[in-house]
Coordinates of C-alpha atoms and ligand atoms in Angstrom, one line a residue:
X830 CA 0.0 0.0 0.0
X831 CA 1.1 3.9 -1.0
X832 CA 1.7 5.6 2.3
X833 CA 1.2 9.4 2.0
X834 CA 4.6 11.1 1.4
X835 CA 5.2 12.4 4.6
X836 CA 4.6 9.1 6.6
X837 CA 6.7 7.6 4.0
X838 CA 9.8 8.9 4.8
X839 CA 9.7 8.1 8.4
X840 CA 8.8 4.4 7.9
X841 CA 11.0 2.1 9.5
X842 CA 13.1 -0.4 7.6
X843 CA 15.6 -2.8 8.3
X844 CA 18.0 -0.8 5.9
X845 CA 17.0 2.3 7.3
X846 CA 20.2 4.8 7.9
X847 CA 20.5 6.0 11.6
X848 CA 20.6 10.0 11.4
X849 CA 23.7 11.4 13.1
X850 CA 26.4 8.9 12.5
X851 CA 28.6 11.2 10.7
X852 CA 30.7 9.3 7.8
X853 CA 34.7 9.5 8.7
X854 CA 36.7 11.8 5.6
X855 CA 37.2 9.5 2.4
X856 CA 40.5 11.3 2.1
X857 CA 43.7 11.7 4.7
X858 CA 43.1 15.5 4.0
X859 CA 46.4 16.5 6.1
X860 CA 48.3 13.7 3.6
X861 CA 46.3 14.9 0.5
X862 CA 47.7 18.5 0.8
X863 CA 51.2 17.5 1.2
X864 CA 51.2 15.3 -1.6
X865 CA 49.7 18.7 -4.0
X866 CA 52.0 20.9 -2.3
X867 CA 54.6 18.5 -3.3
X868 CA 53.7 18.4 -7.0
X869 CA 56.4 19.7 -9.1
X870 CA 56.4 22.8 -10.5
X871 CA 55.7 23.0 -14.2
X872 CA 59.0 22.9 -16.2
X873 CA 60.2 25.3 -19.1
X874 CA 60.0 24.5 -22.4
X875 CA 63.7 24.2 -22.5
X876 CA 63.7 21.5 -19.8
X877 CA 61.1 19.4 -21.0
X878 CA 63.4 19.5 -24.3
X879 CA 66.9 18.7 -22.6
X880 CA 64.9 15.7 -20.9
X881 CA 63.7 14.5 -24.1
X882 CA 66.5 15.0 -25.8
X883 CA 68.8 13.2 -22.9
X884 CA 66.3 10.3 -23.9
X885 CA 64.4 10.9 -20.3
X886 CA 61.1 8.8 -20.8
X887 CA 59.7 10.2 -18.1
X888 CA 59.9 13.9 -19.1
X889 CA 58.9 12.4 -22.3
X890 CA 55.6 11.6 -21.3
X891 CA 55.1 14.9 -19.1
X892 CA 55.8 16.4 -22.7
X893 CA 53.9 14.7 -24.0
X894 CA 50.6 15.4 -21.4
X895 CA 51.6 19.3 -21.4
X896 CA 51.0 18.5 -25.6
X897 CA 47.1 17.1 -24.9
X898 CA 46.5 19.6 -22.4
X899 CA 43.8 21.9 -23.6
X900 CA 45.2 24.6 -20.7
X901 CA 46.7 27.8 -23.0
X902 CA 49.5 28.0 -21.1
X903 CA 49.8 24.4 -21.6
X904 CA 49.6 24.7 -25.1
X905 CA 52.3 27.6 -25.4
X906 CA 54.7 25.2 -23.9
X907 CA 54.1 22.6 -25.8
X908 CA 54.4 24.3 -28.9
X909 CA 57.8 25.4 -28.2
X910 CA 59.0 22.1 -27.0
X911 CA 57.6 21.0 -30.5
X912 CA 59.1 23.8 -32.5
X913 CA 62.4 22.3 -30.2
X914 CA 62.4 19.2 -30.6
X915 CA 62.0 19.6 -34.9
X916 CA 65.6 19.7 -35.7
X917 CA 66.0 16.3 -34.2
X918 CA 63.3 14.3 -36.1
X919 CA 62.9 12.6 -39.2
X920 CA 65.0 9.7 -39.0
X921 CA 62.8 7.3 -38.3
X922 CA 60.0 4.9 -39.6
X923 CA 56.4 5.5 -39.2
X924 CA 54.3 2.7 -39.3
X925 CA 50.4 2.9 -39.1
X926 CA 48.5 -0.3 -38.1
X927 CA 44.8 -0.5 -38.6
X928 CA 41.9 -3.4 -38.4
X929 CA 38.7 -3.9 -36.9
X930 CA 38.7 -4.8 -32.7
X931 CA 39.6 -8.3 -32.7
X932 CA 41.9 -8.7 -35.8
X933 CA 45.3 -9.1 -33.4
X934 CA 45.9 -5.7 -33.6
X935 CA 47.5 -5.3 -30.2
X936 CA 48.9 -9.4 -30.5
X937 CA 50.6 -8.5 -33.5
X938 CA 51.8 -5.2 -32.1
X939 CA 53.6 -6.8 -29.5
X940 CA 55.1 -9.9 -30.9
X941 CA 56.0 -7.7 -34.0
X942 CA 56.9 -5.1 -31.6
X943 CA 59.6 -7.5 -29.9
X944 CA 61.0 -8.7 -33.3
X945 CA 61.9 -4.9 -34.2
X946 CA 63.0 -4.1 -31.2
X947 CA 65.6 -7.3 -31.2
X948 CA 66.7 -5.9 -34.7
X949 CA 68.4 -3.0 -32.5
X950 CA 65.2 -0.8 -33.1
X951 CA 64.0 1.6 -30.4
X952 CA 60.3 1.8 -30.8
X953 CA 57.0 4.1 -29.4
X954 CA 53.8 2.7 -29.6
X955 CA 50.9 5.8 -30.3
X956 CA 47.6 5.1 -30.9
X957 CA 44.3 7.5 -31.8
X958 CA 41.5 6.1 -30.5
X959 CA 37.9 7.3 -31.7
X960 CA 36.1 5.6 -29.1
X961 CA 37.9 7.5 -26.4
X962 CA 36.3 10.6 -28.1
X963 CA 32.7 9.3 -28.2
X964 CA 32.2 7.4 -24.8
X965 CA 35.2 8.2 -22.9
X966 CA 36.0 4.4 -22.8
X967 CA 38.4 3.1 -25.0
X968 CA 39.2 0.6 -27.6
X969 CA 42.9 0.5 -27.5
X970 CA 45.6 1.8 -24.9
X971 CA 43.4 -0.8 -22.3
X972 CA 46.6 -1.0 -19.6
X973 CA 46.5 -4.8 -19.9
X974 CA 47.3 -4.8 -23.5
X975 CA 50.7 -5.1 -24.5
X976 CA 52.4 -6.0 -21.3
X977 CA 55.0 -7.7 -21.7
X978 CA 56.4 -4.9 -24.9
X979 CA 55.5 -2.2 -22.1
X980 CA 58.6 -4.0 -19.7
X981 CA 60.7 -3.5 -23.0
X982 CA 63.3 -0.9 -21.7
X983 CA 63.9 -0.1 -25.8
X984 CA 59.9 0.8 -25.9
X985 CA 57.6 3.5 -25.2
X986 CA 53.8 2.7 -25.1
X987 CA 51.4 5.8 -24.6
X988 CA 47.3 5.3 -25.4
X989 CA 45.5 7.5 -27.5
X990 CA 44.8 11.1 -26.6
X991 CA 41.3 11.3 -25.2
X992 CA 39.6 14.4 -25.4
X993 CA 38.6 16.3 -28.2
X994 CA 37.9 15.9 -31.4
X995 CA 39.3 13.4 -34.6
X996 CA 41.2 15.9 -35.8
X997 CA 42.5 17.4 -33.0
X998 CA 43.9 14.1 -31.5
X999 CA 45.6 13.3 -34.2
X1000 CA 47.3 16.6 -33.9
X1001 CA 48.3 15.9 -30.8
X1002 CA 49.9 12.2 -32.2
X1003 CA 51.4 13.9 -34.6
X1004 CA 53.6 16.2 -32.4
X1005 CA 54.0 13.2 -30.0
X1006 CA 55.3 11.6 -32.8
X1007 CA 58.2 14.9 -33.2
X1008 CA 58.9 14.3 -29.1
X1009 CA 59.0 10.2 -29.3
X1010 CA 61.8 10.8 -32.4
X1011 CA 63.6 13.5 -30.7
X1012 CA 63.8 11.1 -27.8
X1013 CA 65.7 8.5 -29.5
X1014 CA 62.6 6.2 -30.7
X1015 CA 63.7 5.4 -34.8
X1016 CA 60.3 3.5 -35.1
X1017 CA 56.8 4.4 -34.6
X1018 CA 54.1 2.3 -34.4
X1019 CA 50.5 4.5 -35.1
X1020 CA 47.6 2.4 -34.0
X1021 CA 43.9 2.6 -35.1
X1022 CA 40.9 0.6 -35.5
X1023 CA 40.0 0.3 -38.5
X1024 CA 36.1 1.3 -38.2
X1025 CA 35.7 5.3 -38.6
X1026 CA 37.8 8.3 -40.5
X1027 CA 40.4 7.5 -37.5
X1028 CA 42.3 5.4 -40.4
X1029 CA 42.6 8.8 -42.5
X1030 CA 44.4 10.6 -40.1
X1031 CA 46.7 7.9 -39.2
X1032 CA 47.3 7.5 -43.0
X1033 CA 48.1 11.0 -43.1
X1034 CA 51.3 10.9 -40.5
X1035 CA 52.8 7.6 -41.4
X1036 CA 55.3 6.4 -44.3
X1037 CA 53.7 2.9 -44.2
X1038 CA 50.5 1.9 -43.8
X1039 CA 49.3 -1.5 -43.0
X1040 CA 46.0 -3.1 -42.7
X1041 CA 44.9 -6.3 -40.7
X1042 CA 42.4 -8.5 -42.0
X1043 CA 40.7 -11.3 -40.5
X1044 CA 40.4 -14.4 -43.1
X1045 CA 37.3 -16.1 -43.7
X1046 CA 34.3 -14.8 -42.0
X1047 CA 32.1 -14.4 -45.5
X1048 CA 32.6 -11.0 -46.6
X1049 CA 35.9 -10.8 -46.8
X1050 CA 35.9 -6.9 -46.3
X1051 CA 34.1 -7.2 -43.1
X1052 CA 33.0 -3.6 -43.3
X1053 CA 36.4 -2.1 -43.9
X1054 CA 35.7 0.9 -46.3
X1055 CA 36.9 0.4 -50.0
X1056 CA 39.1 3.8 -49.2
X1057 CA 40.8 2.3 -46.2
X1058 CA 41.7 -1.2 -48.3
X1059 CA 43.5 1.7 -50.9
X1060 CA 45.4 3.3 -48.5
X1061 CA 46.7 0.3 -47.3
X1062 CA 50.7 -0.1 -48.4
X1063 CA 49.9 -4.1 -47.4
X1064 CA 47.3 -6.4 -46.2
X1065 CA 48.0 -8.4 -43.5
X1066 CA 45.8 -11.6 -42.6
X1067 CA 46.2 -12.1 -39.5
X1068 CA 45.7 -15.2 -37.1
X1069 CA 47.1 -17.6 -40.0
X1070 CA 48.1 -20.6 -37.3
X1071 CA 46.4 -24.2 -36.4
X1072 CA 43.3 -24.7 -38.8
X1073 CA 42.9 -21.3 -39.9
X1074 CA 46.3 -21.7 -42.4
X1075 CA 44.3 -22.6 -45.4
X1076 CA 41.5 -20.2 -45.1
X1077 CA 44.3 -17.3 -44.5
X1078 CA 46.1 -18.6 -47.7
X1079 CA 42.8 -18.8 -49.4
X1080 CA 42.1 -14.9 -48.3
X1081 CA 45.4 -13.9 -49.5
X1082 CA 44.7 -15.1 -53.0
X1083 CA 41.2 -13.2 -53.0
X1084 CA 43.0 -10.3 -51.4
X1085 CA 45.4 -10.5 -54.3
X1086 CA 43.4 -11.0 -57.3
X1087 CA 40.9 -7.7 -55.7
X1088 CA 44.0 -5.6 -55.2
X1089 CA 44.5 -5.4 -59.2
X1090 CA 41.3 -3.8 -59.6
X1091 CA 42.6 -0.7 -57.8
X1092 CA 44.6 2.6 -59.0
X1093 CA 48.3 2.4 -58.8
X1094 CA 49.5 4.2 -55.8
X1095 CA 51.2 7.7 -56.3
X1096 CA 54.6 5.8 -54.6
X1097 CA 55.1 3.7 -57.1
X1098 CA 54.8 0.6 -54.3
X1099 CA 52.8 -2.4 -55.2
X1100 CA 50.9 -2.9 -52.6
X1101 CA 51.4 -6.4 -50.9
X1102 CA 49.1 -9.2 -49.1
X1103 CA 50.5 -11.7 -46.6
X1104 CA 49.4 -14.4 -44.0
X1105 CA 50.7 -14.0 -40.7
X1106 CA 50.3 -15.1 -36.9
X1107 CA 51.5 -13.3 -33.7
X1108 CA 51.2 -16.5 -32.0
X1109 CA 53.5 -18.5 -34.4
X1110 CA 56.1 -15.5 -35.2
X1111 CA 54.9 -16.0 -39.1
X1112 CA 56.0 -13.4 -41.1
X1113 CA 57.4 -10.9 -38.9
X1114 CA 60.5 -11.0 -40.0
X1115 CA 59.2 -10.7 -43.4
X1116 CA 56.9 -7.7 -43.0
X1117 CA 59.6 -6.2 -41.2
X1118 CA 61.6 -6.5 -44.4
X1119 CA 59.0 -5.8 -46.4
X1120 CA 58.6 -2.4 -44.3
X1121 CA 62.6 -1.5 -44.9
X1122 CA 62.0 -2.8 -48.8
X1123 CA 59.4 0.6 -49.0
X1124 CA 61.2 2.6 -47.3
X1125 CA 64.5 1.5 -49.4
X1126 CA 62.7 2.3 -52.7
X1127 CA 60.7 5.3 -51.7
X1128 CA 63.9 7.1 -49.9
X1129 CA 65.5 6.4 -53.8
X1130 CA 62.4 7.6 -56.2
X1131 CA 61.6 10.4 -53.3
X1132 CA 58.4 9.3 -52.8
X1133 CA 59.4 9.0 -49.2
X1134 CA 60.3 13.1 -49.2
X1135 CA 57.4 14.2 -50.9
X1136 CA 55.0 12.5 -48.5
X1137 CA 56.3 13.9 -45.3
X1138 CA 56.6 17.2 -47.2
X1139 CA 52.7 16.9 -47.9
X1140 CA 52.2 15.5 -44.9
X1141 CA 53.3 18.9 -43.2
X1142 CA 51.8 20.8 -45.2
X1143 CA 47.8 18.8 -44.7
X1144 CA 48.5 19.1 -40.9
X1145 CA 49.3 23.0 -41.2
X1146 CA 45.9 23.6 -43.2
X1147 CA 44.3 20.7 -40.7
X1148 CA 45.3 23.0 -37.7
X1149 CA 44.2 26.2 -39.1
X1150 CA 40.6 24.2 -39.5
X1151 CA 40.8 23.1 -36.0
X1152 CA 41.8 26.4 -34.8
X1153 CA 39.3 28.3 -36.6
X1154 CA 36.4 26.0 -35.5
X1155 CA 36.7 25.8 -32.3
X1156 CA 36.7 29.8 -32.0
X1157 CA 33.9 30.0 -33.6
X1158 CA 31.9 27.2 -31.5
X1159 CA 33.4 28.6 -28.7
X1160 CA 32.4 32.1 -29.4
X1161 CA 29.7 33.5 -26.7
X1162 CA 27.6 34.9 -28.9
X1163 CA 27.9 32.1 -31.6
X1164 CA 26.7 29.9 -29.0
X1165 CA 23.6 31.9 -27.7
X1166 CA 22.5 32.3 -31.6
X1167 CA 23.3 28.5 -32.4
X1168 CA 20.7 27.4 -29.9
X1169 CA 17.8 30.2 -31.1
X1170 CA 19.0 28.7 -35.4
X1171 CA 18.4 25.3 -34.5
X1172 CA 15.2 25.8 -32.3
X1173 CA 14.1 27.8 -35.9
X1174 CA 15.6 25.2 -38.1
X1175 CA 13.7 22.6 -36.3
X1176 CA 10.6 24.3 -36.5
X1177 CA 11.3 25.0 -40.4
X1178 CA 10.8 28.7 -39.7
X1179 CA 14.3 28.8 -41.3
X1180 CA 16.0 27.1 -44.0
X1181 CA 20.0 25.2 -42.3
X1182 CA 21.8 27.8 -45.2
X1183 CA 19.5 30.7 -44.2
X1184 CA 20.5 29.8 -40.1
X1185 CA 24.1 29.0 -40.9
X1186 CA 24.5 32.7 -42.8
X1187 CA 22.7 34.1 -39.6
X1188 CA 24.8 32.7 -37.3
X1189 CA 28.0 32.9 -39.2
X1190 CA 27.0 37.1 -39.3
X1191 CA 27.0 37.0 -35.9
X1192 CA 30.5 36.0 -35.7
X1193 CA 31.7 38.1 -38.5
X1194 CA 29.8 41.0 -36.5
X1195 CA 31.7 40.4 -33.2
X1196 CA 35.2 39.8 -34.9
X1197 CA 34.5 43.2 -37.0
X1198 CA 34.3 44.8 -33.5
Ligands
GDP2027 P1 42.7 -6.3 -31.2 O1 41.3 -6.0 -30.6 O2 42.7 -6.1 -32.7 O3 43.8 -5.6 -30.5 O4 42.9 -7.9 -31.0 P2 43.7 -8.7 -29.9 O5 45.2 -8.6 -30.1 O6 43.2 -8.3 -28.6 O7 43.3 -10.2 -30.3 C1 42.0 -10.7 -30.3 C2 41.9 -12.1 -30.0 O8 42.6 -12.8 -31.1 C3 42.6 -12.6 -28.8 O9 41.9 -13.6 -28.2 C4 44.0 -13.1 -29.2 O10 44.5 -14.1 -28.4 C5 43.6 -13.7 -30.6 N1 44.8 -13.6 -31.5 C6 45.5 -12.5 -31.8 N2 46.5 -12.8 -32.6 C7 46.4 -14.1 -32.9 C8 47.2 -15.1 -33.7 O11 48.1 -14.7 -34.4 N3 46.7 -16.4 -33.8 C9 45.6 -16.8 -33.0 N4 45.3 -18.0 -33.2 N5 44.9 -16.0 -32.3 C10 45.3 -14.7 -32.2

């Protein structure tokens, strides 16, 4: 039976709470203040840089925070230690790997990861993460993954940069990229999943782009975009161990005979398709050569040159984008007239072109000022 509202609250229950019993401090407050007042200071841009430079990973990854900050200060800094750290990058190979959650990606990324690493190669593991953008949770950079690579004093592991948008956390992989190299790491591995535009800005920061594909599970392009298999410098089947060898070798040939349907790539590289397995070491050491082969004949027809060059160039015009849209979202007035455009968009009392010009008047209007 519904008791009236105020007898309600002062039935008695076995779980009932006894008033007065005050709950003892979740927190050692005297121990929480010295622990902030111990918190370092923030260091210049020129320390963050001899850190980096004297191959410090642990000023490495403050850099590297100070560089996904969103704090203007912050972002002063890390420009600088940026603009720093330029003269020492470069050498190096950056490799993007892509494919859907449960292709191997971080499997192959660590057994692969060991083999380069064993070649004498000093290697950071990035990754951009859209999911992390979306939902806050994450599809890669989980801390379980990869754990034995992470106890690899030659490698650096850090998970994708969280907030923000697409574009502007692949910025900040990109400059993490300039801090990992001016910190001694020759090799980059740029991880993605292989299910939004993440792939595109990966493609757009690495010299080598390669896909992993899963064999056998009826459509062979299980949902991977027709522009994604194009950028792809090789396919990689993955998981090609125990039974699954003759299906992998099976996928390989389809993989092979679809590949000649597509435009030859502006490098000059035919792009490949292999089996492999993380569990069974196949064909790491031969995409590993494969990766040096590119790099070998891109370095000699320039190919190599040109894309980084481009490269640069994309990410200059991407961060003007960036720059100028968040300004403009961010823009007071913008905002108050972006809410009063949709309500009349939504009640067609507007046309979206008619709303847009509105509100993009506004913004011209205060900038005039
Ligand atoms: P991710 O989501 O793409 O990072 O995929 P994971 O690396 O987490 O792997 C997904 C599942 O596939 C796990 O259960 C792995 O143990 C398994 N797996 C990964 N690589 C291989 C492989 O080379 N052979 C076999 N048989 N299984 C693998």
């Amino acid at each position: 039976m519904d008791l009236p509202k105020d007898k309600k609250s002062k039935k008695k229950s076995v779980l009932s709470v006894s008033s007065g019993v005050q709950q003892p401090p979740s927190v050692n407050r005297e121990a929480f203040e010295l622990t902030r007042k111990k918190k370092k200071k923030q260091l210049t841009a020129e320390e963050y840089v001899n850190g980096i430079l004297n191959h410090d990973p642990v000023i490495l990854s403050q850099a590297i925070t100070i560089i996904e900050s969103s704090r203007p200060d912050h972002q002063k800094t890390g420009q600088e230690i940026v603009e720093k750290c330029l003269p020492y990058c470069g050498d190096s190979v950056r490799l993007g790997i892509t494919g859907i959650p449960g292709v191997g990606k971080s499997t192959f990324i660590e057994e692969f990861g060991f083999y380069v690493t064993s070649a004498g190669r000093k290697l950071a593991v990035l990754a951009i993460d859209p999911s992390s953008e979306r939902s806050g949770g994450s599809i890669l950079g989980d801390k379980t993954r990869m754990e034995k690579l992470s106890s690899d004093p030659n490698v650096f592991i850090r998970p994708s940069p969280s907030a923000g948008s697409l574009g502007g956390v692949a910025r900040k992989t990109r400059e993490t990229i300039f801090l990992c190299e001016a910190a001694g790491f020759d090799t980059l591995f740029i991880e993605t999943v292989g299910v939004g535009q993440s792939e595109t800005a990966v493609h757009s920061m690495v010299d080598f782009f390669l896909l992993l594909m899963l064999a056998g599970s009826g459509d062979e392009l299980q949902g991977i975009k027709r522009g994604i298999i194009e950028m792809a410098d090789a396919i990689a089947i993955t998981k090609a161990d125990g039974d699954n060898i003759k299906k992998s070798e099976r996928a390989k040939i389809d993989f092979r005979n679809a590949l000649h349907f597509y435009p030859p790539t502006e490098s000059g590289w035919m792009p490949r398709v292999l089996t492999c397995s993380a569990v069974t070491h196949t064909s790491l050491k031969e995409i590993w050569e494969m990766v040096q082969e590119y790099i070998e004949m891109t370095l000699a027809n320039s190919w190599f040159q040109t894309n980084r060059k481009r490269q640069s160039t994309y990410w200059m015009y991407k961060t003007i984008e960036e720059n100028l849209k968040d300004h403009f979202y961010q823009n007071p007035s913008v905002k108050k007239k972006l809410i009063k455009m949709e309500d009349d968009v939504l009640l067609d009392k507007t046309s979206s072109f008619k709303a847009a010009y509105q509100v993009l008047e506004e913004y011209f209007k205060k900038k005039g000022k």
